PDB file of C-alpha atoms and ligand atoms in Angstrom:
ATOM      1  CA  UNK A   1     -51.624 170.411  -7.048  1.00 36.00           C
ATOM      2  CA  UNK A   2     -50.231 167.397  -6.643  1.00 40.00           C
ATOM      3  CA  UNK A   3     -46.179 168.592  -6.599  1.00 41.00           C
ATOM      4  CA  UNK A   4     -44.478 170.655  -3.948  1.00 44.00           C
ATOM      5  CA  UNK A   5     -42.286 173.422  -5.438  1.00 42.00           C
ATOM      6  CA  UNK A   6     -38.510 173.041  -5.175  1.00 42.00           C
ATOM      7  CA  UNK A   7     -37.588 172.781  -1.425  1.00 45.00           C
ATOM      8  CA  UNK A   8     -35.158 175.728  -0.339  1.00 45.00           C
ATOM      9  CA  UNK A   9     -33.609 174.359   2.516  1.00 41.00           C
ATOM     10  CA  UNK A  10     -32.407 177.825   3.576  1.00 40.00           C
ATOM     11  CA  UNK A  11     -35.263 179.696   3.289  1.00 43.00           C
ATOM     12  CA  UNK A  12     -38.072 178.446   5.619  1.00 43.00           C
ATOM     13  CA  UNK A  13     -40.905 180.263   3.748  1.00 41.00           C
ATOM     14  CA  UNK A  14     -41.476 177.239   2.000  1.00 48.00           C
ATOM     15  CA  UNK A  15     -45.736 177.243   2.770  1.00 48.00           C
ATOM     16  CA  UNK A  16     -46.502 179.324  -0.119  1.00 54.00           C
ATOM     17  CA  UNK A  17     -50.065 179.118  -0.965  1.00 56.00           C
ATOM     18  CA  UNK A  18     -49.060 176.855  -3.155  1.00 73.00           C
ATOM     19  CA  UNK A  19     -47.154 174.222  -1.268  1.00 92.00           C
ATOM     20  CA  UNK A  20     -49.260 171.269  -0.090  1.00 94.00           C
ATOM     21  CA  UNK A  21     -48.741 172.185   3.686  1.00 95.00           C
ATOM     22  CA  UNK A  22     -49.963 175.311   2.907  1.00 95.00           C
ATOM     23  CA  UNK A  23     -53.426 173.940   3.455  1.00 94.00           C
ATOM     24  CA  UNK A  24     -52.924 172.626   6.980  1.00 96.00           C
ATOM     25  CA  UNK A  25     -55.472 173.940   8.968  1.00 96.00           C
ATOM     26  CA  UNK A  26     -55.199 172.628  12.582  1.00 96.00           C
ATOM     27  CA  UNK A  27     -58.939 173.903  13.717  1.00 97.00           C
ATOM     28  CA  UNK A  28     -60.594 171.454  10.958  1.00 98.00           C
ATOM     29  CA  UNK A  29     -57.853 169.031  11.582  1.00 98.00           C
ATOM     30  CA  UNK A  30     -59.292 168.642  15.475  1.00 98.00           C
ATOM     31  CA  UNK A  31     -62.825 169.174  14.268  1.00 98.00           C
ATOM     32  CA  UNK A  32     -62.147 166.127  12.405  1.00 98.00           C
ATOM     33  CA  UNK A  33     -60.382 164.255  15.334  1.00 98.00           C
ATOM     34  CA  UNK A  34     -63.191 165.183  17.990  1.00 98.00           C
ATOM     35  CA  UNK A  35     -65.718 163.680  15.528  1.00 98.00           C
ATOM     36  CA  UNK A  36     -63.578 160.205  15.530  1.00 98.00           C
ATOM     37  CA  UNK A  37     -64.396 157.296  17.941  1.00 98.00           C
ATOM     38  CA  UNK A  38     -62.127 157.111  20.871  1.00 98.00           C
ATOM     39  CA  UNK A  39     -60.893 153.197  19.726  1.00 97.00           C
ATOM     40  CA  UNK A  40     -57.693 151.705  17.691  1.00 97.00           C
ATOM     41  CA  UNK A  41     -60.879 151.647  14.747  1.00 97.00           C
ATOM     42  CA  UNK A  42     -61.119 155.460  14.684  1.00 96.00           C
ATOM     43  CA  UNK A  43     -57.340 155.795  15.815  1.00 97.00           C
ATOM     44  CA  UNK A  44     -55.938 153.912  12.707  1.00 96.00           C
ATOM     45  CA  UNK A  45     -59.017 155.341  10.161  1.00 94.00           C
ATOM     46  CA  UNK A  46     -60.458 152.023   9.507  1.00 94.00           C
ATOM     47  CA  UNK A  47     -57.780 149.459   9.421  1.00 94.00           C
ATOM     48  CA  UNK A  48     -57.482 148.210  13.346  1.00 96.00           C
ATOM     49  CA  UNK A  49     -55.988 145.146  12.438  1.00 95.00           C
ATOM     50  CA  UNK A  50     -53.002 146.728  11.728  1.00 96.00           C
ATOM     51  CA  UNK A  51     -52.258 147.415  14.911  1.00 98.00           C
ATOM     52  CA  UNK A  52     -50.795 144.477  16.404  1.00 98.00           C
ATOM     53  CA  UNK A  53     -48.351 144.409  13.203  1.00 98.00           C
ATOM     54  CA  UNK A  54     -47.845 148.081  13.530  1.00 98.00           C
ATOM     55  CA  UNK A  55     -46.387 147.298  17.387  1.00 98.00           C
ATOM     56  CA  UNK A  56     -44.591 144.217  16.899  1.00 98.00           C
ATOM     57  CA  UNK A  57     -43.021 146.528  13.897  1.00 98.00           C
ATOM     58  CA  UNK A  58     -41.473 149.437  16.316  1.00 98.00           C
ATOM     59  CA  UNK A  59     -40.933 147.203  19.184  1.00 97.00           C
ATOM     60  CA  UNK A  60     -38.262 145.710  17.160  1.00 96.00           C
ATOM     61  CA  UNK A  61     -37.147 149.242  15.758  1.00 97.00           C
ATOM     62  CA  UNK A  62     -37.014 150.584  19.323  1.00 97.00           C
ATOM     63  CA  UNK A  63     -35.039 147.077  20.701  1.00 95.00           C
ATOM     64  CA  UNK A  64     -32.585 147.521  18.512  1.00 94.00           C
ATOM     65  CA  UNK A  65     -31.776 150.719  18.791  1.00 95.00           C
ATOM     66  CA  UNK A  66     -31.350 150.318  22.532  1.00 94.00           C
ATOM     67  CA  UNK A  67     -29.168 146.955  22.427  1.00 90.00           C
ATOM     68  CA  UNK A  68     -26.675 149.189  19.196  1.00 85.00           C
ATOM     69  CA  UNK A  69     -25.481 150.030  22.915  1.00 57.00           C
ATOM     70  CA  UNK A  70     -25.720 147.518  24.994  1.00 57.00           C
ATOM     71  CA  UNK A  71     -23.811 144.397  23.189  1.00 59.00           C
ATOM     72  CA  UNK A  72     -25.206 141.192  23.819  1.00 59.00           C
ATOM     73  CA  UNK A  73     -28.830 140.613  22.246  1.00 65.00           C
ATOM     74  CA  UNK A  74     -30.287 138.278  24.811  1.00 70.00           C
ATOM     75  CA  UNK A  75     -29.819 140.905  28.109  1.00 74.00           C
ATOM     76  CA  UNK A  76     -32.883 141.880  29.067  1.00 83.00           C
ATOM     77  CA  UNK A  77     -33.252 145.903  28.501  1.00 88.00           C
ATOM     78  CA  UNK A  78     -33.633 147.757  31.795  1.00 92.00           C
ATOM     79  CA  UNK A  79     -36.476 150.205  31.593  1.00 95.00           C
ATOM     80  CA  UNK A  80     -35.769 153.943  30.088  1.00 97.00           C
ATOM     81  CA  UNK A  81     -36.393 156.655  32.725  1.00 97.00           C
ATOM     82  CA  UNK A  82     -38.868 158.654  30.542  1.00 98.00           C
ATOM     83  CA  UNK A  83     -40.547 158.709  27.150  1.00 98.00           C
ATOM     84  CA  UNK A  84     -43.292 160.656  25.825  1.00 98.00           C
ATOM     85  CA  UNK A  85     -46.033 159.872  23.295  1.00 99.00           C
ATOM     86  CA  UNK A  86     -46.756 162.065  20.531  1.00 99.00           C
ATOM     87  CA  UNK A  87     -49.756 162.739  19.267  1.00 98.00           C
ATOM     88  CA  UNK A  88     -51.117 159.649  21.231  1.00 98.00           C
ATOM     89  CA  UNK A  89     -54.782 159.701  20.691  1.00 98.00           C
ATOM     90  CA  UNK A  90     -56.158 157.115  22.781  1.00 98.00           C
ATOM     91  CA  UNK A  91     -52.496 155.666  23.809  1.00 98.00           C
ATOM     92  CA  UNK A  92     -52.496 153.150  21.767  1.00 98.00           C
ATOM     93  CA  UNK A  93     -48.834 152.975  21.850  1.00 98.00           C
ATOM     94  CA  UNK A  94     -48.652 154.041  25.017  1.00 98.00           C
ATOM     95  CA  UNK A  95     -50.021 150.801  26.086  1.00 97.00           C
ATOM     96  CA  UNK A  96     -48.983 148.893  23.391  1.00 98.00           C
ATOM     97  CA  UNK A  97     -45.249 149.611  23.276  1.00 98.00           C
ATOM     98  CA  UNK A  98     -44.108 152.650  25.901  1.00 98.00           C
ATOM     99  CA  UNK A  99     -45.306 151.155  29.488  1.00 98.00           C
ATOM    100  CA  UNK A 100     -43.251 148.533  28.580  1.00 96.00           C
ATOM    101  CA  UNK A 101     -40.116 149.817  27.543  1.00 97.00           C
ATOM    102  CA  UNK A 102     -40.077 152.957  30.274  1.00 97.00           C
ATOM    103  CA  UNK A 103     -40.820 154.072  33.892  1.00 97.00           C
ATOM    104  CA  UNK A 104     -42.863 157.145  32.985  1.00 98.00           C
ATOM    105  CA  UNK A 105     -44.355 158.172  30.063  1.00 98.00           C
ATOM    106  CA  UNK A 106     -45.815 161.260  29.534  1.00 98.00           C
ATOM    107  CA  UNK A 107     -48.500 161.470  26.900  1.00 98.00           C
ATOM    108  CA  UNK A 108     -49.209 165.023  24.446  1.00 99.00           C
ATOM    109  CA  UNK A 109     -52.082 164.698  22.489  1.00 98.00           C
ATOM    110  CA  UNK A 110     -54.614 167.515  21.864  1.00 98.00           C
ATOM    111  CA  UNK A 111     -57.874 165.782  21.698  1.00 98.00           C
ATOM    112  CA  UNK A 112     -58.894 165.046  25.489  1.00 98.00           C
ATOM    113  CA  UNK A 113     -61.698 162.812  24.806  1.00 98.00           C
ATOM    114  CA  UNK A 114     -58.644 160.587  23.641  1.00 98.00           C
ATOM    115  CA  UNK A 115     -56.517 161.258  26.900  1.00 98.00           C
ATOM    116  CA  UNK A 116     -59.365 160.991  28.822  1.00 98.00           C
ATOM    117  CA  UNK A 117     -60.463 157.419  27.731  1.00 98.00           C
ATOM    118  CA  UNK A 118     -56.523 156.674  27.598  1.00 98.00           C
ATOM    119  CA  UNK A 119     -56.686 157.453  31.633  1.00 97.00           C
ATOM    120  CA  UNK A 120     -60.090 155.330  32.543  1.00 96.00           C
ATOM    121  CA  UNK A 121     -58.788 152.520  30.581  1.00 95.00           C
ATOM    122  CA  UNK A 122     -55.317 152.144  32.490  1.00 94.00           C
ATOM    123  CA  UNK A 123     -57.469 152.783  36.123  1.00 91.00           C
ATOM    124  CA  UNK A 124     -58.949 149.715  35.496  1.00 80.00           C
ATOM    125  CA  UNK A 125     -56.171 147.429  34.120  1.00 81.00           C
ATOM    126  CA  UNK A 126     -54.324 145.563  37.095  1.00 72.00           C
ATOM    127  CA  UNK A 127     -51.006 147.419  38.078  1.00 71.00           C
ATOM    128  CA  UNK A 128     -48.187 145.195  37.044  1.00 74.00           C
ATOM    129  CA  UNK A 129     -44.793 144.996  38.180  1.00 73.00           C
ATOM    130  CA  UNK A 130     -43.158 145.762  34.938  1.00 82.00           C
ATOM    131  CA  UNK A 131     -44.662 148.333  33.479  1.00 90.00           C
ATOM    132  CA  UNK A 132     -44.317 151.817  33.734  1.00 95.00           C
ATOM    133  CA  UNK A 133     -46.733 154.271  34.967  1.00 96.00           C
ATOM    134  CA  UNK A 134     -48.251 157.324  32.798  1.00 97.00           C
ATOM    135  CA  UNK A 135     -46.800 160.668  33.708  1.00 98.00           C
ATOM    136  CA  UNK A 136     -48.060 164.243  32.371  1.00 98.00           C
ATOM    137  CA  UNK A 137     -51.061 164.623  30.032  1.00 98.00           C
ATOM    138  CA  UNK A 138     -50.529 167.388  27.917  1.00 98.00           C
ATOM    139  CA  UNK A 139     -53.870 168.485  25.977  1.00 98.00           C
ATOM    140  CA  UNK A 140     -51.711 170.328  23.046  1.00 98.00           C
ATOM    141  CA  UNK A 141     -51.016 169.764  19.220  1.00 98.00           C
ATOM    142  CA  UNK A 142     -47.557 169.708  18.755  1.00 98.00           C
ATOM    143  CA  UNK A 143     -47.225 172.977  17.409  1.00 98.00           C
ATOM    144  CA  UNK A 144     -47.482 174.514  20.831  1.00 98.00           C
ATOM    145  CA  UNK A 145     -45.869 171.647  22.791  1.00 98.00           C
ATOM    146  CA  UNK A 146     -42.124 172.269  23.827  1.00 98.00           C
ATOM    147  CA  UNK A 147     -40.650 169.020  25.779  1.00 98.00           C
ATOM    148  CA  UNK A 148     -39.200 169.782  28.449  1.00 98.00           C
ATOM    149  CA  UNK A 149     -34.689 170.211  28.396  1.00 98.00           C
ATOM    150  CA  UNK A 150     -32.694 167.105  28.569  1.00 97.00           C
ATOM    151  CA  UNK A 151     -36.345 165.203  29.994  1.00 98.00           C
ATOM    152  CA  UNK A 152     -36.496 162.359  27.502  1.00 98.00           C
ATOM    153  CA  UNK A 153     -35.169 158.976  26.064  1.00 98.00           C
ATOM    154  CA  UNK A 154     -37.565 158.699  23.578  1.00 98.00           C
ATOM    155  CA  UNK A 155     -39.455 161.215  22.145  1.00 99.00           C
ATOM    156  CA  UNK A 156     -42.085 158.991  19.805  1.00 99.00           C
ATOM    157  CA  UNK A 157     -44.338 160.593  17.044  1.00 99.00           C
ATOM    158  CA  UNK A 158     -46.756 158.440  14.662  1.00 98.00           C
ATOM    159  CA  UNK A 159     -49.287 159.446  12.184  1.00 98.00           C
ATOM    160  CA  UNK A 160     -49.649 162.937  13.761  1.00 98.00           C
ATOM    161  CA  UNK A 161     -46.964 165.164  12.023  1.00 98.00           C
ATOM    162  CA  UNK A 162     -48.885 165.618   8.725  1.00 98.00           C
ATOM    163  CA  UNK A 163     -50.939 168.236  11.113  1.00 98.00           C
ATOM    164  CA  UNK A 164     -47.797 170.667  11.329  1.00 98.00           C
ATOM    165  CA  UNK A 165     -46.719 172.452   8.360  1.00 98.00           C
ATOM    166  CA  UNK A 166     -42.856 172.275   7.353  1.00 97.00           C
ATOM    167  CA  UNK A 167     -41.933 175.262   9.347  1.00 98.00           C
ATOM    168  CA  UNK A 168     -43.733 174.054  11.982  1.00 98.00           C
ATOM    169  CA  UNK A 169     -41.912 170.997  11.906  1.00 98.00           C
ATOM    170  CA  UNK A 170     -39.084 171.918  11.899  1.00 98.00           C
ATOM    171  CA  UNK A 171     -39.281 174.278  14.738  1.00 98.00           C
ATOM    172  CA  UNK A 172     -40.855 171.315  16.411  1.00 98.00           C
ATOM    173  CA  UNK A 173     -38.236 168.975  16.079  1.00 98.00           C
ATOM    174  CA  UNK A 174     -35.942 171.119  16.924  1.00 98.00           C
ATOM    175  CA  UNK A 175     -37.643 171.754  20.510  1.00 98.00           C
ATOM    176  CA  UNK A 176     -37.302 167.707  20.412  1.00 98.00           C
ATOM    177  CA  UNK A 177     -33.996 167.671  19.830  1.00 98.00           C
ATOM    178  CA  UNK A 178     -33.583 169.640  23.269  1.00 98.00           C
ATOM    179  CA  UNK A 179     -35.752 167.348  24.831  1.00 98.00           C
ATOM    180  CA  UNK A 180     -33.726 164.595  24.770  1.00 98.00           C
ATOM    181  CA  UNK A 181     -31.960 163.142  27.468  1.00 97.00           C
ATOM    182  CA  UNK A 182     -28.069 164.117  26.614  1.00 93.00           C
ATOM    183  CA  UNK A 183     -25.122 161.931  27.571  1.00 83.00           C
ATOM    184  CA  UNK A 184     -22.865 162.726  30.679  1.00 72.00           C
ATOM    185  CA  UNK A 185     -19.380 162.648  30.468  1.00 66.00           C
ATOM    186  CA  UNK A 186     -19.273 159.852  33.066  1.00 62.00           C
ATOM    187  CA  UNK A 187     -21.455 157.659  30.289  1.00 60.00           C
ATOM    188  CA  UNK A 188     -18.695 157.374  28.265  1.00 54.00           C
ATOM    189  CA  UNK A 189     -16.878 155.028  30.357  1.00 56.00           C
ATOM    190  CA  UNK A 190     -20.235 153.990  32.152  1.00 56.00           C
ATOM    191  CA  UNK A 191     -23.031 152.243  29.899  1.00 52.00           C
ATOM    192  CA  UNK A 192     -25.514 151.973  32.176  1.00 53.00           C
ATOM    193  CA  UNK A 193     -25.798 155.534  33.001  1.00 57.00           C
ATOM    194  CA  UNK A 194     -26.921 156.448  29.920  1.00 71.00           C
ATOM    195  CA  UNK A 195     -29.568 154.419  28.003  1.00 83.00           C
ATOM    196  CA  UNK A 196     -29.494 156.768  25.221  1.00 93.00           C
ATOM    197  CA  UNK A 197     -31.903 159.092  23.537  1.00 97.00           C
ATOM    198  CA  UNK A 198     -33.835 159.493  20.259  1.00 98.00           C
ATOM    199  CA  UNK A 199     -36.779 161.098  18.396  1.00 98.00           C
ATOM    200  CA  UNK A 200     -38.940 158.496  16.883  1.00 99.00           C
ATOM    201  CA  UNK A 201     -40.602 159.479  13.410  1.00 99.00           C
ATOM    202  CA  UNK A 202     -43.269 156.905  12.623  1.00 98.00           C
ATOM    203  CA  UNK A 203     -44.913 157.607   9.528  1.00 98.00           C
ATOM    204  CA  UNK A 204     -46.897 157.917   5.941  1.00 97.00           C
ATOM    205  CA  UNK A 205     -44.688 158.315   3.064  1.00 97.00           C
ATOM    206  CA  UNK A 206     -46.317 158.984  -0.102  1.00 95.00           C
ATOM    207  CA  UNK A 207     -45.414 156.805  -2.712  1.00 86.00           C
ATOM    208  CA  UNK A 208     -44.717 159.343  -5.750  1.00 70.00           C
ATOM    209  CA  UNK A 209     -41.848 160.440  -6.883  1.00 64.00           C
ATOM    210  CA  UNK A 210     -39.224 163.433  -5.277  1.00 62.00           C
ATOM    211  CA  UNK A 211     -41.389 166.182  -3.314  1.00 60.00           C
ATOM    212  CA  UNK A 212     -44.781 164.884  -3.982  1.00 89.00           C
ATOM    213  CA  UNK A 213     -46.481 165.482  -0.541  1.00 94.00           C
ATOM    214  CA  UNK A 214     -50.511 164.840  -0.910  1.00 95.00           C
ATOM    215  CA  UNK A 215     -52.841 167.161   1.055  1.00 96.00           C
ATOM    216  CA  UNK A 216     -55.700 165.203   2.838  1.00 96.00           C
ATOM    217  CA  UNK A 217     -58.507 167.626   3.078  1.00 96.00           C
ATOM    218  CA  UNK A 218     -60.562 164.960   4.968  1.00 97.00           C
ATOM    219  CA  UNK A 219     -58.483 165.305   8.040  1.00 97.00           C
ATOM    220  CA  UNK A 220     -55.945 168.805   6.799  1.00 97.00           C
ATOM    221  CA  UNK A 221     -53.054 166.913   6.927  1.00 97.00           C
ATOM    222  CA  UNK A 222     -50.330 166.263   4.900  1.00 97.00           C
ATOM    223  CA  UNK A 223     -49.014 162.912   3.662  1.00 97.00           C
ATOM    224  CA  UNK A 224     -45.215 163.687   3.208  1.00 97.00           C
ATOM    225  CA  UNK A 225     -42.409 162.029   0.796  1.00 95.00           C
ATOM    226  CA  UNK A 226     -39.028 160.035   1.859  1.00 96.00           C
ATOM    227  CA  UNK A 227     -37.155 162.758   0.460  1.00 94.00           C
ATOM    228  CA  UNK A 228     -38.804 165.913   1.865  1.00 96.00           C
ATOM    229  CA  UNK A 229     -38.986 164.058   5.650  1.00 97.00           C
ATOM    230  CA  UNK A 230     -34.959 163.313   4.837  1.00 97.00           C
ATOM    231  CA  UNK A 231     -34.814 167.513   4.400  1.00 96.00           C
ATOM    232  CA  UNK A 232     -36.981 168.599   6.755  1.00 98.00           C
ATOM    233  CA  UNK A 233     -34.799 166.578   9.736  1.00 98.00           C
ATOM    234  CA  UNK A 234     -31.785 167.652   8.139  1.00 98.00           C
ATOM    235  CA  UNK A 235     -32.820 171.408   8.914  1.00 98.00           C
ATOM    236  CA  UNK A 236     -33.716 171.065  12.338  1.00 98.00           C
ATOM    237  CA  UNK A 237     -30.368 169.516  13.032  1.00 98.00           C
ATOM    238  CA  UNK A 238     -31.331 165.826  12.781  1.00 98.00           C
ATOM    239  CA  UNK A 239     -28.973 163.037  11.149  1.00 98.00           C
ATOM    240  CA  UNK A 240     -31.131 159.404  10.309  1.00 98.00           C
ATOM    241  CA  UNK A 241     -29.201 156.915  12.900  1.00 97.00           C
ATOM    242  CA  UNK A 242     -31.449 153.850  11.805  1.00 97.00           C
ATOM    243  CA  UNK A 243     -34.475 153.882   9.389  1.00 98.00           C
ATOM    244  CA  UNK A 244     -36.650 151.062   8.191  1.00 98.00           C
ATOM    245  CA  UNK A 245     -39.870 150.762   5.859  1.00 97.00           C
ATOM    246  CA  UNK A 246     -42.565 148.454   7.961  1.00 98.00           C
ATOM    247  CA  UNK A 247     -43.598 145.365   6.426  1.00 97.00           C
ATOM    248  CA  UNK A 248     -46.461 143.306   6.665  1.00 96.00           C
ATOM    249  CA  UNK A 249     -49.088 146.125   5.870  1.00 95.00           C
ATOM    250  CA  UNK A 250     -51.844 145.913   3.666  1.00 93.00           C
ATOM    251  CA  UNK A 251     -50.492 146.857  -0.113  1.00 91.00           C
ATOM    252  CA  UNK A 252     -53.344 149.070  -0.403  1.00 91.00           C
ATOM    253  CA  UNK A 253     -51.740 151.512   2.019  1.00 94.00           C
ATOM    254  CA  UNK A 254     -49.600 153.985   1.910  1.00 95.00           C
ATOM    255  CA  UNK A 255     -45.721 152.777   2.883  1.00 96.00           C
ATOM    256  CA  UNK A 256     -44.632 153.463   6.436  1.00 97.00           C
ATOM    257  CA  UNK A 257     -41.772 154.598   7.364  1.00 98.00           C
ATOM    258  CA  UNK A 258     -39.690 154.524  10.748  1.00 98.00           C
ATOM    259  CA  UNK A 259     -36.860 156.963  11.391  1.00 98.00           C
ATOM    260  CA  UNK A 260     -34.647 156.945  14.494  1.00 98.00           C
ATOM    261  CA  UNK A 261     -33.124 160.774  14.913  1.00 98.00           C
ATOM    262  CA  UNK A 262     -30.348 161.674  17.026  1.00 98.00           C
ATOM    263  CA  UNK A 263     -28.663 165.251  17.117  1.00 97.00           C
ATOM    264  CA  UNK A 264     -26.632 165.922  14.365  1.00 96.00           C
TER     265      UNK A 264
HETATM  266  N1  LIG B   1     -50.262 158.070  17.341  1.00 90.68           N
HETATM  267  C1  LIG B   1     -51.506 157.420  17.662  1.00 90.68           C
HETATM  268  C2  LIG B   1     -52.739 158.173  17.143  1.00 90.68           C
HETATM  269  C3  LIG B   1     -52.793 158.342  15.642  1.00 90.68           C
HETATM  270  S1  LIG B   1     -54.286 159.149  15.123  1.00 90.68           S
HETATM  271  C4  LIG B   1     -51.497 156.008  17.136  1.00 90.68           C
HETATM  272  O1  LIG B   1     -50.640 155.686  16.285  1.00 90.68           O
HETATM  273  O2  LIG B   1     -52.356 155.217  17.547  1.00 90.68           O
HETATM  274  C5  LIG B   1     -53.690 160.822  14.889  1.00 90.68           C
HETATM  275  C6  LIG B   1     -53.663 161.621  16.176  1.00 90.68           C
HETATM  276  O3  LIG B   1     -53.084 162.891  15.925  1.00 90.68           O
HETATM  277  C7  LIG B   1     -55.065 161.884  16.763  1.00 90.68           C
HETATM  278  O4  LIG B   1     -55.105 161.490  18.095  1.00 90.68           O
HETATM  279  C8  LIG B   1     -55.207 163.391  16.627  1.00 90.68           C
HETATM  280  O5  LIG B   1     -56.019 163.974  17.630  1.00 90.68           O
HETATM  281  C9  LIG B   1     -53.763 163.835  16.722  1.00 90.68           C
HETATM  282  N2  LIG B   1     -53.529 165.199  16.254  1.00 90.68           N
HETATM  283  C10 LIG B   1     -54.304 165.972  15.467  1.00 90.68           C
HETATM  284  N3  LIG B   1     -53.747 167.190  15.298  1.00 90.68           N
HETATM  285  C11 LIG B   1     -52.585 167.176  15.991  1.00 90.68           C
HETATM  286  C12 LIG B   1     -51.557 168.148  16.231  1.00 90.68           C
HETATM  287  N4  LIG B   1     -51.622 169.354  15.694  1.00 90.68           N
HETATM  288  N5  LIG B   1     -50.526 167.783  17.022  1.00 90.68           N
HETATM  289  C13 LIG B   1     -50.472 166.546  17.552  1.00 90.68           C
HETATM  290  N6  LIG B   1     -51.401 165.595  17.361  1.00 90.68           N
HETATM  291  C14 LIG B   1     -52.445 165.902  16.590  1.00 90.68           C
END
């Protein structure tokens, strides 16, 4: 099958046995993971030397999203309170990206081997000044992971959410969208009180036409289109407040796509 059926917005019983997520099966999709090696090789399925390109990529997503409120470009950005990496694996972002950008960031990803190597890696690097410090593990697929109200500043997710069926998703997101960190009435007035808040999609898009979403059975995950990601945040309550393909990938490869997602 290589087309979804028509997408009914209001009806969320869209995993008919038909429907590419339909064949999500999150046991064979950590089988999978727990046979992967803990390194950016296994994390990005062959192609590590995306990485670097991959960071420098949502570094400048996440930048400018913060200075949209913060005026002039050259101000340094003072740290976010607290972030949380989705889906982290070994915390490759984490380290790459988060530390850097927040005080604490808390890390849910349900393969522990990954957390685990995440945790014995940052032991050993020298504490530095700037950089933030790791906060909660959470050993959970997102599925069963609810952030915790008004917690977060960012709430990042890359090259995970093809595990969740749409429902799932959805419900998911909207859990994020609870998470975030909301802005005071005093912020109005005050812009350093609030740094502002967003879910971070990072992620696969599949490069057919409208609704084609490709199962993987390799991994039992889903590769989703622009269009159905565009729905699927529009039901949880989501509106798009910056988006942006990432360039400089290997053609080879399936497009990725950033989304920035604020309440609605
Ligand atoms: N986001 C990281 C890791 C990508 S690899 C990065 O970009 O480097 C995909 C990750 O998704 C793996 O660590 C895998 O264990 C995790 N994963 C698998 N099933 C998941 C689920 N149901 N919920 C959240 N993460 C899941």
């Amino acid at each position: 099958m290589d087309c979804d059926p028509p997408f009914d917005v209001h009806s969320w019983t869209s995993s008919t046995s038909s429907a590419p997520d339909a064949s999500i099966d999150q046991v064979k999709g950590l089988k999978y993971w727990n046979s992967i090696s803990s390194d950016v090789n296994g994390m990005l399925g062959g192609f590590p030397e995306t990485s670097r390109i991959d960071l420098i990529g949502s570094s400048t997503f996440l930048a400018k999203l913060r200075r949209g409120k913060l005026g002039q470009p050259k101000d340094p950005l003072p740290k976010l309170a607290r972030v949380a990496d989705c889906g982290a694996g070994i915390g490759r972002i984490t380290k790459g990206l988060l530390l850097k950008a927040a005080d604490v960031v808390d890390v849910v990803e349900p393969v522990k081997k990954f957390t685990d190597k995440l945790i014995e890696e940052l032991k050993d690097e020298e504490k530095s000044k700037d950089k933030g410090r790791l906060g909660e593990i959470v050993n959970l697929g997102l599925q069963d992971w609810t952030p915790e109200v008004g917690a977060y500043n960012v709430i990042w997710n890359q090259w995970c959410l093809g595990h969740l069926n749409d429902t799932q998703l959805v419900a998911y997101l909207r859990r994020c969208k609870d998470g975030l960190v909301a802005p005071s009435p005093a912020s109005e007035t005050d812009n350093t009180s609030f740094q502002g808040s967003w879910i971070v999609v990072k992620e696969n898009v599949s490069k057919g036409g409208r609704n084609q979403d490709i199962y993987d059975d390799e991994d039992s995950s889903v590769t989703r289109s622009d269009d159905k990601f565009r729905r699927i945040f529009k039901e949880a309550g989501l509106r798009i407040v910056d988006t942006k393909l990432q360039s400089g990938f290997p053609k080879d490869l399936f497009p990725v796509r950033m989304y920035a997602l604020r309440p609605e």
